[in-house]
């Protein structure tokens, strides 16, 4: 029968291939009469359906492969585990790795530099790894600590570790004896208690205790001091204890059994042909599916279904340890890489599984049969028992959209005409040929169909198709891209960038309809039209995404800016509410409304097992199953994969660096002001779709959250001093966020000049400066007061006595009792005293004049006085001056005291020395100078001379020298006479420049006009 079926099918296929091609001369082959042709086509289709292969054994899935290119340097992978935080730990031939969703980090390579063979974790965060020589290390925050060996040492062959529900660590020691570590002490379970059997593996029991797999069976040990209980008498490769009380075991002969309430049930076996050949390795349970890893394949055992074998043709390189993480991803370790199946229940059918081609365009349902069209032809997907059959139908070649009417009949436009299908049967054929573009329900139970050759009206009850004429386009056969009849009875038809509407009843009746049209430039063309519950119309376009019909016409929705592209293929109402939007890189279920036009309700992606984002068409079943057509194949997303509730991922801090140097994460961090460059790398422990995780960050609890792009690595540079609390949170959809964000506190220290001790020092220095300024101001005021007092004293000394003498002499002259000789003598004395007073007053004024400031001018002043002192012929006066005078300007106090000391010395020489020769000399170099007055007179007597004019003598000269920091001395001149020497220092260059600047400023300052004399 099978041979007959196959031969008849092939003959039918050959006839189909010949039909429509024409003969070798290009002439159309003769067609059989319509009744016979329809019967033959129906028979051929039924034969194709009867000769379908058995249910598909395996389908393509989204799978990720991690090897050396992704940082997992040295497979094979020997063990997998997930810790309490959420990190994935991988034991490999080259050590142990921790995976955070972004980076594989080798852990403690200085301690674990060889093969890591087994892993175990606890709910309170403990992690242990067993290496090739049997040693066990406990993982710490920054390394690994070895545990002491049990009595008798480690087993030379067995590598297995597990924690029970009391966090006791179990392994197998020397002589294959189970050992358990509690409170730092190892306790051995004698082999005699296990019937003399040697232990091979330990697995945690869901109801407490430990399962011990031996070389002859399986034992359950509730506690180290309790009696073991044997559960199986067969040598096992692995066992899984489930929370519902079931115990699933995998025998070394390839059988999978279930123990429930003491009864054993076979789930699948190699003897029954359900388990392929190969060495059994591991078991895992995921959402009711038992996954079995063999050394060359992976088998899925589902309740009530035939086992599914995933082999080398499906990308399995080799088998190994299995792990189901908290998000439900299935992980498989192999000899060459680590594999992840984010959602293994989502499958993809392609031409490898029976479809005509991988690029699936459209899908329609008729009963329990899905009709799909691809670029390579038509195929169907039908339930067969507990699975699905997938097959291509060459006789019904189509690339256009199939349409389903209200009775569940699918209309398909093929190369030979239009076919009506109920389930998998052809019920009618229509000779008309026109590729379908879109279809929409008409009033009643009929159907509007937009085609590449105009608009058609399908009479569902009669099974007839009628061409619509009078369309408001260039031709009635113009391409109609989209069609819709809304609830107000308007028929909408769109072609290219033009969309028109008219009363649907008039168009259906064939009457002249009053069409109203508008052009929407830049959209490419409409691809679908849909009416929302509130009566608003949406239109999908090729170049402008989704448009909404408003009072002003068609306008793009603001939410389009969030779409991956502007090419939208279809809009499909969802049975559970909302609208599906599908296109290039677009697959969303949205709720219309809001300021942007819609709110995203669902965004299936990699976390739901989709190998790519986007689709051309889709169907949502009442139970929530999604069928999505993509360029990779037909996607089947079951409700368990679609509605899996995955909590927002936990975010942990995995790395902190200041510049390029890592810093510890378990202690407060303080950043110096000159190294204010912090980089923090967080990890959102979500492995299903790490690329779609959304992150938000802020630097203070009261600061607003800021969205970030890319990986969760954040860098801050030149933060102002202060305390910061960096917070990061993550979301899988951008709407639900983890309640408690991850925090990292750090402090940016102020620069040294803003530290408390520096501020205190600055305050002290400021106080000292203020005190010094106060003292300087006080000294200045005191000096000014002393200067005023000195001037007053000088005036009193120089002028007071002289004016008094003049007054007395003037009184004598006024009496009139003097003769002429006496009057002349008194007049001469008055004149002489007045002259002396004038000279003294001139000296005082000159000493106070800031413009007469150089040493040369001072010498010239003293020389002028000396010439008056020694005007007679009996004394010879000499001035000894240097060739070059210093340019320095002398401060007022310096030149005044030098002037007065010099005048005093000359005055003493003139009055008291009785000298014949007197010399005034200025000598010096640089800033050190001396003034010398030398005479050849009587020399220094026993008494200190005084000045009759002002009472000044040697003490006065010493006092003036001390005021300017000078030194004065009196020497006996050899041969007789006296030399008075004054040693003084000129001011420095800085002081000179400051004095010169002050002088210029005063010179430029405008003088106030003097008041007029009274």
mmCIF file with all atom_site columns, N, CA and C in Angstrom, residues 442-485:
data_model
loop_
_atom_site.group_PDB
_atom_site.id
_atom_site.type_symbol
_atom_site.label_atom_id
_atom_site.label_alt_id
_atom_site.label_comp_id
_atom_site.label_asym_id
_atom_site.label_entity_id
_atom_site.label_seq_id
_atom_site.pdbx_PDB_ins_code
_atom_site.Cartn_x
_atom_site.Cartn_y
_atom_site.Cartn_z
_atom_site.occupancy
_atom_site.B_iso_or_equiv
_atom_site.pdbx_formal_charge
_atom_site.auth_seq_id
_atom_site.auth_comp_id
_atom_site.auth_asym_id
_atom_site.auth_atom_id
_atom_site.pdbx_PDB_model_num
ATOM 1   N N  . UNK A 1 442 ? -17.187 40.872 5.536   1.00 0.00 ? 442 UNK A N  1
ATOM 2   C CA . UNK A 1 442 ? -18.260 41.732 5.044   1.00 0.00 ? 442 UNK A CA 1
ATOM 3   C C  . UNK A 1 442 ? -19.486 41.547 5.927   1.00 0.00 ? 442 UNK A C  1
ATOM 4   N N  . UNK A 1 443 ? -20.489 42.368 5.695   1.00 0.00 ? 443 UNK A N  1
ATOM 5   C CA . UNK A 1 443 ? -21.723 42.250 6.468   1.00 0.00 ? 443 UNK A CA 1
ATOM 6   C C  . UNK A 1 443 ? -22.306 40.860 6.268   1.00 0.00 ? 443 UNK A C  1
ATOM 7   N N  . UNK A 1 444 ? -22.809 40.278 7.324   1.00 0.00 ? 444 UNK A N  1
ATOM 8   C CA . UNK A 1 444 ? -23.303 38.921 7.240   1.00 0.00 ? 444 UNK A CA 1
ATOM 9   C C  . UNK A 1 444 ? -22.141 37.961 7.427   1.00 0.00 ? 444 UNK A C  1
ATOM 10  N N  . UNK A 1 445 ? -22.028 37.010 6.504   1.00 0.00 ? 445 UNK A N  1
ATOM 11  C CA . UNK A 1 445 ? -20.968 36.001 6.624   1.00 0.00 ? 445 UNK A CA 1
ATOM 12  C C  . UNK A 1 445 ? -20.021 36.031 5.446   1.00 0.00 ? 445 UNK A C  1
ATOM 13  N N  . UNK A 1 446 ? -20.112 37.049 4.599   1.00 0.00 ? 446 UNK A N  1
ATOM 14  C CA . UNK A 1 446 ? -19.319 37.077 3.371   1.00 0.00 ? 446 UNK A CA 1
ATOM 15  C C  . UNK A 1 446 ? -17.940 37.680 3.625   1.00 0.00 ? 446 UNK A C  1
ATOM 16  N N  . UNK A 1 447 ? -17.203 37.857 2.505   1.00 0.00 ? 447 UNK A N  1
ATOM 17  C CA . UNK A 1 447 ? -15.794 38.207 2.621   1.00 0.00 ? 447 UNK A CA 1
ATOM 18  C C  . UNK A 1 447 ? -15.410 39.166 1.516   1.00 0.00 ? 447 UNK A C  1
ATOM 19  N N  . UNK A 1 448 ? -14.690 40.225 1.863   1.00 0.00 ? 448 UNK A N  1
ATOM 20  C CA . UNK A 1 448 ? -14.046 41.093 0.883   1.00 0.00 ? 448 UNK A CA 1
ATOM 21  C C  . UNK A 1 448 ? -12.602 40.622 0.706   1.00 0.00 ? 448 UNK A C  1
ATOM 22  N N  . UNK A 1 449 ? -12.155 40.536 -0.536  1.00 0.00 ? 449 UNK A N  1
ATOM 23  C CA . UNK A 1 449 ? -10.796 40.081 -0.800  1.00 0.00 ? 449 UNK A CA 1
ATOM 24  C C  . UNK A 1 449 ? -10.120 41.092 -1.722  1.00 0.00 ? 449 UNK A C  1
ATOM 25  N N  . UNK A 1 450 ? -9.018  41.667 -1.250  1.00 0.00 ? 450 UNK A N  1
ATOM 26  C CA . UNK A 1 450 ? -8.211  42.576 -2.063  1.00 0.00 ? 450 UNK A CA 1
ATOM 27  C C  . UNK A 1 450 ? -7.167  41.753 -2.805  1.00 0.00 ? 450 UNK A C  1
ATOM 28  N N  . UNK A 1 451 ? -7.055  41.968 -4.121  1.00 0.00 ? 451 UNK A N  1
ATOM 29  C CA . UNK A 1 451 ? -6.151  41.173 -4.943  1.00 0.00 ? 451 UNK A CA 1
ATOM 30  C C  . UNK A 1 451 ? -5.257  42.103 -5.752  1.00 0.00 ? 451 UNK A C  1
ATOM 31  N N  . UNK A 1 452 ? -4.330  41.500 -6.474  1.00 0.00 ? 452 UNK A N  1
ATOM 32  C CA . UNK A 1 452 ? -3.450  42.276 -7.354  1.00 0.00 ? 452 UNK A CA 1
ATOM 33  C C  . UNK A 1 452 ? -4.190  42.706 -8.617  1.00 0.00 ? 452 UNK A C  1
ATOM 34  N N  . UNK A 1 453 ? -5.428  42.223 -8.802  1.00 0.00 ? 453 UNK A N  1
ATOM 35  C CA . UNK A 1 453 ? -6.228  42.582 -9.966  1.00 0.00 ? 453 UNK A CA 1
ATOM 36  C C  . UNK A 1 453 ? -7.600  43.077 -9.532  1.00 0.00 ? 453 UNK A C  1
ATOM 37  N N  . UNK A 1 454 ? -7.608  43.984 -8.577  1.00 0.00 ? 454 UNK A N  1
ATOM 38  C CA . UNK A 1 454 ? -8.862  44.592 -8.168  1.00 0.00 ? 454 UNK A CA 1
ATOM 39  C C  . UNK A 1 454 ? -9.431  43.994 -6.910  1.00 0.00 ? 454 UNK A C  1
ATOM 40  N N  . UNK A 1 455 ? -10.727 44.298 -6.681  1.00 0.00 ? 455 UNK A N  1
ATOM 41  C CA . UNK A 1 455 ? -11.422 43.900 -5.462  1.00 0.00 ? 455 UNK A CA 1
ATOM 42  C C  . UNK A 1 455 ? -12.427 42.815 -5.780  1.00 0.00 ? 455 UNK A C  1
ATOM 43  N N  . UNK A 1 456 ? -12.497 41.801 -4.884  1.00 0.00 ? 456 UNK A N  1
ATOM 44  C CA . UNK A 1 456 ? -13.442 40.693 -5.064  1.00 0.00 ? 456 UNK A CA 1
ATOM 45  C C  . UNK A 1 456 ? -14.368 40.633 -3.862  1.00 0.00 ? 456 UNK A C  1
ATOM 46  N N  . UNK A 1 457 ? -15.589 40.118 -4.164  1.00 0.00 ? 457 UNK A N  1
ATOM 47  C CA . UNK A 1 457 ? -16.568 39.886 -3.114  1.00 0.00 ? 457 UNK A CA 1
ATOM 48  C C  . UNK A 1 457 ? -16.861 38.397 -3.097  1.00 0.00 ? 457 UNK A C  1
ATOM 49  N N  . UNK A 1 458 ? -16.617 37.746 -1.942  1.00 0.00 ? 458 UNK A N  1
ATOM 50  C CA . UNK A 1 458 ? -16.795 36.302 -1.823  1.00 0.00 ? 458 UNK A CA 1
ATOM 51  C C  . UNK A 1 458 ? -18.134 36.015 -1.164  1.00 0.00 ? 458 UNK A C  1
ATOM 52  N N  . UNK A 1 459 ? -18.994 35.305 -1.895  1.00 0.00 ? 459 UNK A N  1
ATOM 53  C CA . UNK A 1 459 ? -20.273 34.842 -1.352  1.00 0.00 ? 459 UNK A CA 1
ATOM 54  C C  . UNK A 1 459 ? -20.003 33.505 -0.684  1.00 0.00 ? 459 UNK A C  1
ATOM 55  N N  . UNK A 1 460 ? -19.932 33.491 0.634   1.00 0.00 ? 460 UNK A N  1
ATOM 56  C CA . UNK A 1 460 ? -19.507 32.307 1.363   1.00 0.00 ? 460 UNK A CA 1
ATOM 57  C C  . UNK A 1 460 ? -20.518 31.181 1.215   1.00 0.00 ? 460 UNK A C  1
ATOM 58  N N  . UNK A 1 461 ? -21.796 31.510 1.279   1.00 0.00 ? 461 UNK A N  1
ATOM 59  C CA . UNK A 1 461 ? -22.803 30.449 1.210   1.00 0.00 ? 461 UNK A CA 1
ATOM 60  C C  . UNK A 1 461 ? -22.807 29.771 -0.152  1.00 0.00 ? 461 UNK A C  1
ATOM 61  N N  . UNK A 1 462 ? -22.663 30.523 -1.198  1.00 0.00 ? 462 UNK A N  1
ATOM 62  C CA . UNK A 1 462 ? -22.679 29.959 -2.547  1.00 0.00 ? 462 UNK A CA 1
ATOM 63  C C  . UNK A 1 462 ? -21.303 29.516 -3.005  1.00 0.00 ? 462 UNK A C  1
ATOM 64  N N  . UNK A 1 463 ? -20.279 29.978 -2.302  1.00 0.00 ? 463 UNK A N  1
ATOM 65  C CA . UNK A 1 463 ? -18.930 29.621 -2.715  1.00 0.00 ? 463 UNK A CA 1
ATOM 66  C C  . UNK A 1 463 ? -18.518 30.319 -3.991  1.00 0.00 ? 463 UNK A C  1
ATOM 67  N N  . UNK A 1 464 ? -19.073 31.497 -4.245  1.00 0.00 ? 464 UNK A N  1
ATOM 68  C CA . UNK A 1 464 ? -18.800 32.214 -5.496  1.00 0.00 ? 464 UNK A CA 1
ATOM 69  C C  . UNK A 1 464 ? -17.948 33.441 -5.207  1.00 0.00 ? 464 UNK A C  1
ATOM 70  N N  . UNK A 1 465 ? -17.267 33.899 -6.245  1.00 0.00 ? 465 UNK A N  1
ATOM 71  C CA . UNK A 1 465 ? -16.390 35.069 -6.146  1.00 0.00 ? 465 UNK A CA 1
ATOM 72  C C  . UNK A 1 465 ? -16.771 36.038 -7.247  1.00 0.00 ? 465 UNK A C  1
ATOM 73  N N  . UNK A 1 466 ? -17.025 37.299 -6.903  1.00 0.00 ? 466 UNK A N  1
ATOM 74  C CA . UNK A 1 466 ? -17.489 38.280 -7.872  1.00 0.00 ? 466 UNK A CA 1
ATOM 75  C C  . UNK A 1 466 ? -16.534 39.469 -7.907  1.00 0.00 ? 466 UNK A C  1
ATOM 76  N N  . UNK A 1 467 ? -16.218 39.923 -9.130  1.00 0.00 ? 467 UNK A N  1
ATOM 77  C CA . UNK A 1 467 ? -15.356 41.081 -9.307  1.00 0.00 ? 467 UNK A CA 1
ATOM 78  C C  . UNK A 1 467 ? -16.153 42.355 -9.040  1.00 0.00 ? 467 UNK A C  1
ATOM 79  N N  . UNK A 1 468 ? -15.553 43.302 -8.342  1.00 0.00 ? 468 UNK A N  1
ATOM 80  C CA . UNK A 1 468 ? -16.185 44.587 -8.047  1.00 0.00 ? 468 UNK A CA 1
ATOM 81  C C  . UNK A 1 468 ? -15.685 45.594 -9.068  1.00 0.00 ? 468 UNK A C  1
ATOM 82  N N  . UNK A 1 469 ? -16.625 46.284 -9.708  1.00 0.00 ? 469 UNK A N  1
ATOM 83  C CA . UNK A 1 469 ? -16.282 47.306 -10.697 1.00 0.00 ? 469 UNK A CA 1
ATOM 84  C C  . UNK A 1 469 ? -16.622 48.687 -10.151 1.00 0.00 ? 469 UNK A C  1
ATOM 85  N N  . UNK A 1 470 ? -16.196 49.694 -10.926 1.00 0.00 ? 470 UNK A N  1
ATOM 86  C CA . UNK A 1 470 ? -16.472 51.064 -10.526 1.00 0.00 ? 470 UNK A CA 1
ATOM 87  C C  . UNK A 1 470 ? -15.594 51.564 -9.399  1.00 0.00 ? 470 UNK A C  1
ATOM 88  N N  . UNK A 1 471 ? -14.416 50.972 -9.250  1.00 0.00 ? 471 UNK A N  1
ATOM 89  C CA . UNK A 1 471 ? -13.510 51.417 -8.196  1.00 0.00 ? 471 UNK A CA 1
ATOM 90  C C  . UNK A 1 471 ? -12.898 52.766 -8.557  1.00 0.00 ? 471 UNK A C  1
ATOM 91  N N  . UNK A 1 472 ? -12.600 53.584 -7.572  1.00 0.00 ? 472 UNK A N  1
ATOM 92  C CA . UNK A 1 472 ? -12.075 54.935 -7.839  1.00 0.00 ? 472 UNK A CA 1
ATOM 93  C C  . UNK A 1 472 ? -10.559 54.937 -8.097  1.00 0.00 ? 472 UNK A C  1
ATOM 94  N N  . UNK A 1 473 ? -10.072 53.942 -8.830  1.00 0.00 ? 473 UNK A N  1
ATOM 95  C CA . UNK A 1 473 ? -8.666  53.883 -9.179  1.00 0.00 ? 473 UNK A CA 1
ATOM 96  C C  . UNK A 1 473 ? -8.543  53.954 -10.700 1.00 0.00 ? 473 UNK A C  1
ATOM 97  N N  . UNK A 1 474 ? -7.336  53.946 -11.187 1.00 0.00 ? 474 UNK A N  1
ATOM 98  C CA . UNK A 1 474 ? -7.145  54.082 -12.629 1.00 0.00 ? 474 UNK A CA 1
ATOM 99  C C  . UNK A 1 474 ? -7.856  52.971 -13.383 1.00 0.00 ? 474 UNK A C  1
ATOM 100 N N  . UNK A 1 475 ? -7.788  51.756 -12.857 1.00 0.00 ? 475 UNK A N  1
ATOM 101 C CA . UNK A 1 475 ? -8.415  50.602 -13.485 1.00 0.00 ? 475 UNK A CA 1
ATOM 102 C C  . UNK A 1 475 ? -9.136  49.785 -12.427 1.00 0.00 ? 475 UNK A C  1
ATOM 103 N N  . UNK A 1 476 ? -10.145 49.055 -12.861 1.00 0.00 ? 476 UNK A N  1
ATOM 104 C CA . UNK A 1 476 ? -10.802 48.143 -11.940 1.00 0.00 ? 476 UNK A CA 1
ATOM 105 C C  . UNK A 1 476 ? -9.883  46.994 -11.554 1.00 0.00 ? 476 UNK A C  1
ATOM 106 N N  . UNK A 1 477 ? -8.855  46.741 -12.402 1.00 0.00 ? 477 UNK A N  1
ATOM 107 C CA . UNK A 1 477 ? -7.901  45.675 -12.111 1.00 0.00 ? 477 UNK A CA 1
ATOM 108 C C  . UNK A 1 477 ? -6.661  46.200 -11.397 1.00 0.00 ? 477 UNK A C  1
ATOM 109 N N  . UNK A 1 478 ? -6.733  47.400 -10.843 1.00 0.00 ? 478 UNK A N  1
ATOM 110 C CA . UNK A 1 478 ? -5.583  47.940 -10.121 1.00 0.00 ? 478 UNK A CA 1
ATOM 111 C C  . UNK A 1 478 ? -5.329  47.126 -8.858  1.00 0.00 ? 478 UNK A C  1
ATOM 112 N N  . UNK A 1 479 ? -4.103  47.195 -8.390  1.00 0.00 ? 479 UNK A N  1
ATOM 113 C CA . UNK A 1 479 ? -3.737  46.456 -7.178  1.00 0.00 ? 479 UNK A CA 1
ATOM 114 C C  . UNK A 1 479 ? -4.427  47.097 -5.969  1.00 0.00 ? 479 UNK A C  1
ATOM 115 N N  . UNK A 1 480 ? -5.157  46.283 -5.237  1.00 0.00 ? 480 UNK A N  1
ATOM 116 C CA . UNK A 1 480 ? -5.767  46.716 -3.980  1.00 0.00 ? 480 UNK A CA 1
ATOM 117 C C  . UNK A 1 480 ? -4.950  46.088 -2.857  1.00 0.00 ? 480 UNK A C  1
ATOM 118 N N  . UNK A 1 481 ? -4.310  46.916 -2.057  1.00 0.00 ? 481 UNK A N  1
ATOM 119 C CA . UNK A 1 481 ? -3.412  46.412 -1.016  1.00 0.00 ? 481 UNK A CA 1
ATOM 120 C C  . UNK A 1 481 ? -4.128  46.039 0.270   1.00 0.00 ? 481 UNK A C  1
ATOM 121 N N  . UNK A 1 482 ? -5.179  46.746 0.631   1.00 0.00 ? 482 UNK A N  1
ATOM 122 C CA . UNK A 1 482 ? -5.854  46.504 1.906   1.00 0.00 ? 482 UNK A CA 1
ATOM 123 C C  . UNK A 1 482 ? -7.320  46.832 1.753   1.00 0.00 ? 482 UNK A C  1
ATOM 124 N N  . UNK A 1 483 ? -8.155  46.148 2.535   1.00 0.00 ? 483 UNK A N  1
ATOM 125 C CA . UNK A 1 483 ? -9.594  46.347 2.466   1.00 0.00 ? 483 UNK A CA 1
ATOM 126 C C  . UNK A 1 483 ? -10.170 46.176 3.861   1.00 0.00 ? 483 UNK A C  1
ATOM 127 N N  . UNK A 1 484 ? -11.280 46.919 4.132   1.00 0.00 ? 484 UNK A N  1
ATOM 128 C CA . UNK A 1 484 ? -11.940 46.837 5.434   1.00 0.00 ? 484 UNK A CA 1
ATOM 129 C C  . UNK A 1 484 ? -13.355 47.361 5.295   1.00 0.00 ? 484 UNK A C  1
ATOM 130 N N  . UNK A 1 485 ? -14.297 46.675 5.938   1.00 0.00 ? 485 UNK A N  1
ATOM 131 C CA . UNK A 1 485 ? -15.654 47.194 6.100   1.00 0.00 ? 485 UNK A CA 1
ATOM 132 C C  . UNK A 1 485 ? -15.844 47.499 7.579   1.00 0.00 ? 485 UNK A C  1
#
